[in-house]
Every structure is written in structure tokens, then in C-alpha cells.
Amino acid sequence: MNSTRTRVWLATLTILAFLGLLVGCSRKSPEDVVVRPLPAPVTPESAPVTIGAILSLTGPASPSGEPQKNIVQMLVEQVNAQGGVLGRPLEVIVRDDESTPAGAVKAANDLIEQGVVAIIGPSTTPSTMPLKDICQEAGVPLIACAAGKTITDPVASYVFAVPQTNTLAVEKCFDYLEKQGIDKVASIYVANPFGEDGRENIAALAAEKGIEIVAVETFGGDDTDMTTQLTKIKAAEPGALICWGTNPGPASVTKDAKTIGLDVPILQSHGVANMKFIELAGEAANGVQLPAGRLIVWEQLADDDPHKDVLREFATTYQEEYGQAPTIFAGYAYDAFWIAVQAITEAGEADRAKVRDAIEQIKDFQGTAGVFNYSAEDHNGLTMDAFVWVKIVDGAWQLAE
Amino acid sequence: MSAARQIADKGGARWSSLLRATAWLLLAAVVATPLLLGEGYRLPGGVGKNYLLTIGIFTGIHAIIAVGLGLLMGYAGQVSLGHAAFYGLGAYSSAILTTKLGLPPLLAMLAGIMLTALIALILGAPTLRLHGHYLAMFTLGLGMIVQIVFNQARGLTGGFGGVRNIPHLGIGSWQFDTKPEFYAVVMLTLGVTLLMAHNLVNSRSGRALRALHESELAAAICGVDVARSKLQVFVISAVLASVAGSLYAHFMRFVSPGPFGFVFSVDLLIMVVVGGAGSIWGPVAGAALFNILSETLGKIGEQVPWVADLDIVLFGVVLVAVVVFLPRGLVTLAARRPGRARGPAIQPEAQAEA
Amino acid sequence: MSLTDQIVQYLVTGVSIGAVYGLVGLGLAIIFNATGVINFAQGEFVMLGGMCAVAFTGLGMPLIVAALLSIAVVTAVGLLVERLAIRALPRASIITLIIATIGASFVLKGGAKLLWGPEAVILPSFSGHAPLHIGAAGIDPQRVWVMGVALVSVIGVQLFFKYTLTGKAMQACAINRSAAQLVGININRMVSLSFGLSAALAAIGGIVLTPVTMMRYSQGATFTLTGFLAAVVGGLGNGIGAVVGGIMLGVLEALAGGFVDVATRGLIHSGYSKAIALAVALLILWLRPQGLLGRRERESA
């Protein structure tokens, strides 16, 4: 027994010493201290330009990630049918982060080493946060499809985002409250990054505008009965209820509010701006109002509205391809994709640093989420104009402005 | 009960020492590969150094927890459905104490260890005296409670926004801020973990634990304090999870509640069972297979979209297949005559009851 | 809203949430009794029941036909899981069997996502949306359906075990396997039966739940976990216990959600309500390991 143990000790020590030696050696070369971008490989004219996409195809965020993958795959074919980019075919490598930060980190390291020019995604804020450092250090442009404000604040020079921020959406809600003269609200949010970002923004803006928050409640992503929370809210007698979440929880909130007789205006977030919400909430959805991108009501926009063409194009092609109306999440991937493609075209070569510079130069870009104007200080690029106020009437979305 | 030893027990003396040396060399080669690979070099599939190191780091972190869980399942015959909670406690202790109080990483890690050990003691002491699924139940409950606390205790944990800007792991001015260094640290920790597990299994209390397999009653009659031995293993396994959590926090430099939920507790169980509880190397093999399989499916999915769509299904099928065809886990493959894999199988305590 | 009205609402909500926990717990308890295994695919059976019903009604079938067909499909799936993941492992330990059911749950979950996508789906309510009132408390009529089904299920299962030969044989298996085998009971058949029965119950639960809670491919695990807790707190091995445990958890959760922040002057937010319910459940289990309705276990080795 003893000799075995000694041998195991010895063997382990040998391996450890070996490891130490390796690390010691690798430490001497300065290349290893900072992870540098790869030297641009010699590319023949026909070699594809490669973009990476890290999306949540499995796990809790898959309802956002799935349509994003669909749209990206559809767009690649479209671009290649029209001759590709820079006269070369375009290739997008889609990786699943399994809705986890670790998955995103593994995928990002792989994609960077596969030589992608830029990365689209991830779909969620927790997956994006660790990539902020990785992409910055590797010098690879990241165009996030997640809305957390910490992604672009503080700005990291290689990290951009396309979704409308909760800050803007909440401002739109408060505009409505002020117009209606409502000074007491209750908020309820889903316990996930999107919901919590909404809660923080609501609290901050309420303090600023002097609107009293009489109750703050929360529900879990898989919860299906919000009666308890709504009962408390009802007892606190708010003038309106703001709910922040994505399907299906907010549909339960809307239905349960009707069941217990909470008769105040219900404001939802842009996270439920899709037909699914109306399908799930049924009759109870009527009267719900929310700030939304123009996507959901594109047919009602005036014909001279500059947004209409982009939205029509996006909505109809998606509908044809997948037999359903697109969600805002699919829209984020759509915007991120075209921003990447436009930046590569404008950079004139598939060089990461030049593509980054080109993204920062993008102005007046018509996306599904709004008009993007990136700058060195603003890596989200959208303004309040990205939102319109919509209302559900007779089971359909109605432009309310 | 290492694979190398199993082989050794069967062959002739010289032959076996040759085999053992080969096994160790092979292992060393595998561990060293990501470090030796040049920056610009690509393996098939475009796999490069940093990607390999990243997979290696997560495999190592998972293996550290799995070894502990393997001891608990294989030797103490108990299941934990909440090891992700201990992992999370370690990660959040490191994250919070280093960012908010500015504690040095090692001290924060130590605090995490102590907190986790304390909670494991409180949880384990009453439950491990009972027969049946009680530890599973309590750890499951703990896992859910801890997850809620991570979500809700915003002042401390930052809620879903998480804790950001966690410093690099380091001792004094020596910062492990590159992937190769961090990889070495993780492998070193794993090495120490394995050594410790090896010693525990062969120590007096380890032998007592193995006696538990044959019969708890017999062990008790021989003067083994059954509950105490189980508790010891449970606390050790929780502490290992906490250490792994601290490593995770310093590698990612960002923690959020998501990775510490029930899903990961189940992933850990899978690693242990697939690799083989009841051997020290089994859980390591399980962790490696788990990470490699998930990455391989991901990489194949890049080219063949239907593989990406079938991801979860394939994972389930592989899991059931391994359990059905290699009921004692992957380590069976390392033994010469399958079917006669050594080391105790998982203790069928509940079966005896049923 | 007066305090009494609130309390009534919390109790009503608690019982209706608890009924769901109990319904899942009941199915878990049946399989546990027959095999000693905690079936981690139980929640997936519930999910499949709901998803199938949505799919079948989508094909234009009347609800009742769709429901019966869904129950048949899920029962078949239950039997298949038993055949492929349990019976294939005749000598495996309990932990291995549990892992096998986890593998099965992955396959079912992944399959559901492939077939029906990642989004939630819904069925029309059985009897409209006009809320029913108990005092000032409102309740969705569909939730009354859920409670009713839970009640009928638990009574039905009790009657089955007490008064039918097959039921008694299953009970015998649970009490002493080898003795049951000696008197000529086919153990394999009993285990199959427990999976079939429990899958059918889960499917029924999934169908009545979907109109009010919606259903998606990923929801199974939540059902399994809460159902497991309900079953253990109530006393594993006792069908009524699972429902009682479930309702107790549900009511605790609702009351904690309603009052914890008032009671602690805002120190503990109602977001902790589930955690509080869990902690109380664990405390009960610590004081009474056999569960609320379980009989004390003999000290045996």
C-alpha cells in the first residue's frame, strides 16, 4: 500500500513539475502574456469571409436564440445568392452557448481561433458579459443581441449592441404615465436579466420623475400563477401596473390580473411585442399597452415612413420562410447581421480592427429595432425614436400614436 | 482505485509496470497538449490553443467537483442533487469578497471553503443518520433556496446583473492572468484533489467507507461510525465544489446566478455516473467526456445543422446508452476484462430497503 | 382589499398551486413505490400531455378526442421509458436508474422542442374565462378543473390500490419485492404498470393545466422538482401524502409571498416566498423524516 502511495505521489509530482516547466517556458515568450489577434492568414480570393454567431439554441433562452439562428441562416444564403461580400462568399459559423456564460466563453474562444471577422450575439446579457473582456483583448468586434445596459456602459471599443435598451423603453412608459396623470404605479418583473434590468430602470426613472412605486413584485420564469403577487399589488392601489418580462409569464400576469379584478391600465415591456403574447393571454390581452419597435405594427406605418421598407422586407421574408411573424429577437439578429456585413463592406477588407472602426462609423442605419447611429461614446446607437406606443385592440396590435 | 492500478493488478509485474508507465505518460501527454500547441497552429476542425485551454479549464473545474461527488456517491452511497449550490457558494464568496472587500483571492477562496463546509455540516449531520433519499432531498432544497438567494439578495450578489470585474487569481504580485497559467493552476488543483481522494480512499476512514458497501450493519458492528464517515465525505465533496466555484469565478471574472442551478447539479451527477462512481478516475473521465461531447456536438452542428437541432436528444441517448452498456461507467473500459471492473459499484442502499 | 379578502385569495391560490404539485407528486410516488426510483422524467410526461393535446386539437380534433389520444400517447411513452431505461438495467443501483430517467427526460424534452419549437403553447379553457368568486377572492374556472382532477386522481388511485387485484399486487411489490415474487406476482409487469399509470396521470394533469398555465418544452424539470418535494414532505409511498404535501407547499408559498415583507418590515422581499416555503418543508422533514402522512420507518439495516 505504502509503495503504491509513494509511486502515485512521485508520478503526480512529475506531472506537476512538467506542467510548471511548460508554463514557465510559455511565460518567457511575451506573445502569451496578452492574447493577440492572429496574424491575418493569407487568403485566396475565393476563401469565404467568416462571421461567428453565438446564440442560445438550447436552455432557457432558446425562444430568443432559435429565431435568431433561423434569420442568420436565411440571410447568409441571401447574401451569397447576390455575390457575397467583398467578392468572396460569406460564411457564418453558428454556435450554441446552451444559455450559459461558460458555453459562450468556449464558443468565443473557438470562433476567434477559427478566424472570424466579427461575432454576432450572444442572445443573453449573462452570456455577453464575460465575452466583453475576451473580444476586447482579442480585438474581435462583438455585436450583442442582448439588452443589458452594462454591455455598452462602460463602452469597450470592440463591443456593440443592437437591441433597444430597457432605459429607453421605460422612458416611453413614463411618458404615457405622465400624459395620463398617473402618479402611483406598481411593478412586477420576471426573475431573469431582462426583467431585473427593467426593474432597475423603472425604479431609477420613477425617483427622477417623482412617481411613487407602491409595490414591487417578482415572478419566476417558469411560474404559472401570479395571483399572490397581484393580490398584493391590488391591495396597494396603484394607478397602473408595469410588467417587465418575456413570454409566457407576462401573459399569466395579464390573465391573473383580470381574474382577481385588478382594474388598472397594464403596461408591458417590448419583450412581449409579438403575436404569441396575444395568443397566450387571449381576451385578457385587450387593452394592454406597451412601447414597441415598429416591427409589430409595420403595416400601419404611413407609406412615407422611412422605416417601412426595411420592416416590410424583414417581416415578409421571415413569414414566407418560417410561416410565422418574426419576433423582436429575430430582428436583433437581423440588425446585427446587416451591421456586420455593411461594416465589412465599408472596411474594404476582412480585417477585425478595420471592421470595428467601420461599425463605429455607421450612421442612419435602418434596422428593425430603429435607426442606428453609432459613435465612439454610444455603442448602442438607438434613441427613443426606436419605440412607438402600441395597444392591443380586439386581439391585434394597434399603433396608438 | 486508479485505472492504472486496475491494470496493474492483473498483469505480470514487469508488464504491468510498463503499462502503468505508458498510462501515466499518455495522461501527461494529454494534459500537456494544450500548453505545447503553438499559437498559430490548428488541429482538425480549426481547433486552436485557446479553445483547447478553455475546454481543459472547464473540464478541470468540473472534474474537481465530480471527484468529490464520486466519493460521496461511490463510497458513502449518497446522492447530492444540490452540488451546484456549493459550487455557487464558492464562486460568489470569491466574487463578493474580492470585489467588495478587496480581499486577496486566496483568502476569499478560504472563506468560501469555510462557509460551504459549515452549511454542509448543518445539512449533513441530521440527514446522514437517516436511511434513504434524505440527503438528496435536503441538497435539492438547498440548491433551490441558494439559487433564489443569488437572484434576490441584490445588495450582495448584484441579482441577475451578477458580480463583474472579479480580479485575476493570484498570489501576491504573481497573477495567473493568462490561459496557460490558469490551466496549469486548475490541473494542479485537480492533481491535489486526486491525491487527496486517493489517500482518503486508502486511509482508515476510507476503508471504513468501503466497508459500508458490503454492509452498513457489519461496518457498524466492527466499530465504524457510519454516519460520521459519511458526513466527512459529504463535507469534503462540498468543499471541493466550493474550490471549483472560486476557480470558475476567477476565470470568468463575472458570476451570475444561471450556472449554479439544478441543471448543473444534474450535469455533475451525469459526469460521475457516466465516468463511474466508486473509482477516483471515473468522475474525471466523465467530466472530460461531458465537455468533449458537448463541444463535439456543437462543432459538428456547425456543419450539419440537424445535429445541432438534435443536441439534447443525442445527449440523452448517449447518457442512457452509457448507463445501459457500461453500468459501472467509462472506467470499465480501462479494465482488461470488462464485466469485472473493480471498485465498489454505487451502494444500492435504497434498493435494499425497497 | 381588506386583509381577510387577501388571506382568502392567498389560500385559494395556494391550494390551486398545491394541487399541481400534488398531482405530479402522486405520479412520482406510484413509481417510487414500485421501483424505489425517483422518475426524473415525470415532469416531461406532464409537459408531453399538454403539448400533445395542443398538437391534436391543432389538427382539428375535438378536445375530448385529443385528450384521450394524448393520454394514450403519453402512457405509451411511459411504458417505453420503463422498457428502455429501467428494464434494460436489471442489476443497476438506484442512482444509476435515476440517471437513466434523467437521460430519458433529455430525450423527451429535446424531442418536444424539435416537434413543437421553443415557444409556449396554450389550449382553450374548458369552461370559459369568467372568474369564479369565493368571497372577494377570484379564481380562474380552469384552476377549479385542476383541483378537481387532482382530487379525483388521488381518490381513484387509492381505490385502485385498495380494491383491485392488480392494485393490491402493486402494493405488495412495494412492501416486499421478494415476498411478492414468491407468491407469484410478476414484478416486471407491476413496474411497467406503475410507469403506465403514472404517465397517464401526468398526461391528464398536463392537459387540464395547459389552458391556464400554458406549456413549453422546457417546463418538465420544474414540475418534477416541485412534485418531488411535495411527495417527500407528504410522505413518499403515500398517494394522499403527495397531494397534502403539495397543498401545504402551495399555501405556504402564497402566504409567504403575501406577508413576508410586511412581517419583516421590508427586510425580506416576497421574492423569497418559494425559498421560505422550501425551508419550512425541509424543517418539517427534519423533525419528521417520514413526512407528514408517512408511517415511521423501522430502524433496520
GROMACS .gro file of C-alpha atoms in nm, chain B residues 47-172:
model
  126
  448VAL     CA    1  -0.934   2.387  -3.303
  449GLY     CA    2  -0.667   2.616  -3.160
  450LYS     CA    3  -0.473   2.660  -2.839
  451ASN     CA    4  -0.701   2.896  -2.650
  452TYR     CA    5  -1.009   2.693  -2.730
  453LEU     CA    6  -0.840   2.375  -2.607
  454LEU     CA    7  -0.719   2.550  -2.294
  455THR     CA    8  -1.070   2.680  -2.227
  456ILE     CA    9  -1.221   2.334  -2.264
  457GLY     CA   10  -0.942   2.199  -2.045
  458ILE     CA   11  -1.010   2.458  -1.778
  459PHE     CA   12  -1.382   2.383  -1.763
  460THR     CA   13  -1.315   2.010  -1.772
  461GLY     CA   14  -1.072   2.050  -1.484
  462ILE     CA   15  -1.315   2.261  -1.281
  463HIS     CA   16  -1.593   2.010  -1.341
  464ALA     CA   17  -1.361   1.719  -1.261
  465ILE     CA   18  -1.267   1.867  -0.923
  466ILE     CA   19  -1.634   1.869  -0.820
  467ALA     CA   20  -1.703   1.533  -0.982
  468VAL     CA   21  -1.423   1.361  -0.789
  469GLY     CA   22  -1.579   1.479  -0.463
  470LEU     CA   23  -1.927   1.382  -0.573
  471GLY     CA   24  -1.790   1.046  -0.686
  472LEU     CA   25  -1.656   0.981  -0.337
  473LEU     CA   26  -1.995   1.070  -0.192
  474MET     CA   27  -2.186   0.850  -0.434
  475GLY     CA   28  -1.945   0.566  -0.474
  476TYR     CA   29  -1.818   0.533  -0.121
  477ALA     CA   30  -2.084   0.683   0.102
  478GLY     CA   31  -2.372   0.567  -0.119
  479GLN     CA   32  -2.547   0.902  -0.106
  480VAL     CA   33  -2.667   1.132  -0.383
  481SER     CA   34  -2.649   1.508  -0.376
  482LEU     CA   35  -2.890   1.694  -0.601
  483GLY     CA   36  -2.754   2.032  -0.497
  484HIS     CA   37  -2.382   2.035  -0.558
  485ALA     CA   38  -2.425   2.328  -0.794
  486ALA     CA   39  -2.521   2.527  -0.484
  487PHE     CA   40  -2.186   2.457  -0.318
  488TYR     CA   41  -2.016   2.545  -0.644
  489GLY     CA   42  -2.214   2.870  -0.647
  490LEU     CA   43  -2.134   2.946  -0.283
  491GLY     CA   44  -1.765   2.919  -0.365
  492ALA     CA   45  -1.797   3.132  -0.675
  493TYR     CA   46  -1.999   3.405  -0.506
  494SER     CA   47  -1.778   3.408  -0.196
  495SER     CA   48  -1.476   3.471  -0.414
  496ALA     CA   49  -1.660   3.722  -0.630
  497ILE     CA   50  -1.809   3.924  -0.348
  498LEU     CA   51  -1.516   3.920  -0.107
  499THR     CA   52  -1.260   4.017  -0.371
  500THR     CA   53  -1.465   4.291  -0.535
  501LYS     CA   54  -1.646   4.442  -0.236
  502LEU     CA   55  -1.396   4.392   0.044
  503GLY     CA   56  -1.085   4.374  -0.168
  504LEU     CA   57  -0.970   4.052  -0.002
  505PRO     CA   58  -0.686   3.866  -0.175
  506PRO     CA   59  -0.824   3.581  -0.391
  507LEU     CA   60  -0.680   3.300  -0.179
  508LEU     CA   61  -0.829   3.441   0.139
  509ALA     CA   62  -1.167   3.480  -0.030
  510MET     CA   63  -1.143   3.122  -0.150
  511LEU     CA   64  -1.070   3.009   0.203
  512ALA     CA   65  -1.371   3.199   0.333
  513GLY     CA   66  -1.582   3.025   0.070
  514ILE     CA   67  -1.450   2.689   0.181
  515MET     CA   68  -1.537   2.761   0.541
  516LEU     CA   69  -1.886   2.881   0.459
  517THR     CA   70  -1.953   2.579   0.242
  518ALA     CA   71  -1.816   2.336   0.497
  519LEU     CA   72  -2.036   2.491   0.764
  520ILE     CA   73  -2.350   2.463   0.552
  521ALA     CA   74  -2.262   2.107   0.454
  522LEU     CA   75  -2.219   2.018   0.820
  523ILE     CA   76  -2.551   2.168   0.919
  524LEU     CA   77  -2.724   1.991   0.634
  525GLY     CA   78  -2.542   1.661   0.655
  526ALA     CA   79  -2.535   1.599   1.029
  527PRO     CA   80  -2.906   1.531   1.071
  528THR     CA   81  -2.976   1.377   0.730
  529LEU     CA   82  -2.691   1.131   0.704
  530ARG     CA   83  -2.816   0.947   1.009
  531LEU     CA   84  -3.131   0.857   0.818
  532HIS     CA   85  -3.171   0.587   0.557
  533GLY     CA   86  -3.295   0.666   0.212
  534HIS     CA   87  -3.318   0.973  -0.002
  535TYR     CA   88  -3.297   1.238   0.267
  536LEU     CA   89  -2.963   1.387   0.171
  537ALA     CA   90  -3.085   1.405  -0.189
  538MET     CA   91  -3.395   1.583  -0.069
  539PHE     CA   92  -3.215   1.832   0.154
  540THR     CA   93  -2.949   1.913  -0.103
  541LEU     CA   94  -3.219   1.961  -0.366
  542GLY     CA   95  -3.399   2.204  -0.134
  543LEU     CA   96  -3.074   2.381  -0.051
  544GLY     CA   97  -2.996   2.417  -0.419
  545MET     CA   98  -3.327   2.584  -0.488
  546ILE     CA   99  -3.301   2.814  -0.185
  547VAL     CA  100  -2.945   2.920  -0.268
  548GLN     CA  101  -3.047   2.993  -0.627
  549ILE     CA  102  -3.325   3.221  -0.502
  550VAL     CA  103  -3.084   3.399  -0.269
  551PHE     CA  104  -2.838   3.459  -0.556
  552ASN     CA  105  -3.127   3.610  -0.754
  553GLN     CA  106  -3.280   3.817  -0.479
  554ALA     CA  107  -3.001   3.938  -0.250
  555ARG     CA  108  -2.918   4.218  -0.489
  556GLY     CA  109  -2.714   4.426  -0.246
  557LEU     CA  110  -2.470   4.139  -0.216
  558THR     CA  111  -2.492   3.939  -0.537
  559GLY     CA  112  -2.599   4.204  -0.787
  560GLY     CA  113  -2.901   3.987  -0.874
  561PHE     CA  114  -2.908   3.890  -1.238
  562GLY     CA  115  -2.668   4.166  -1.326
  563GLY     CA  116  -2.417   3.949  -1.142
  564VAL     CA  117  -2.081   4.046  -0.998
  565ARG     CA  118  -1.842   4.198  -1.251
  566ASN     CA  119  -1.472   4.277  -1.268
  567ILE     CA  120  -1.359   3.995  -1.044
  568PRO     CA  121  -0.978   4.018  -1.020
  569HIS     CA  122  -0.747   3.753  -1.165
  570LEU     CA  123  -0.640   3.472  -0.941
  571GLY     CA  124  -0.301   3.549  -0.796
  572ILE     CA  125  -0.065   3.509  -0.504
  573GLY     CA  126   0.077   3.844  -0.411
   0.00000   0.00000   0.00000
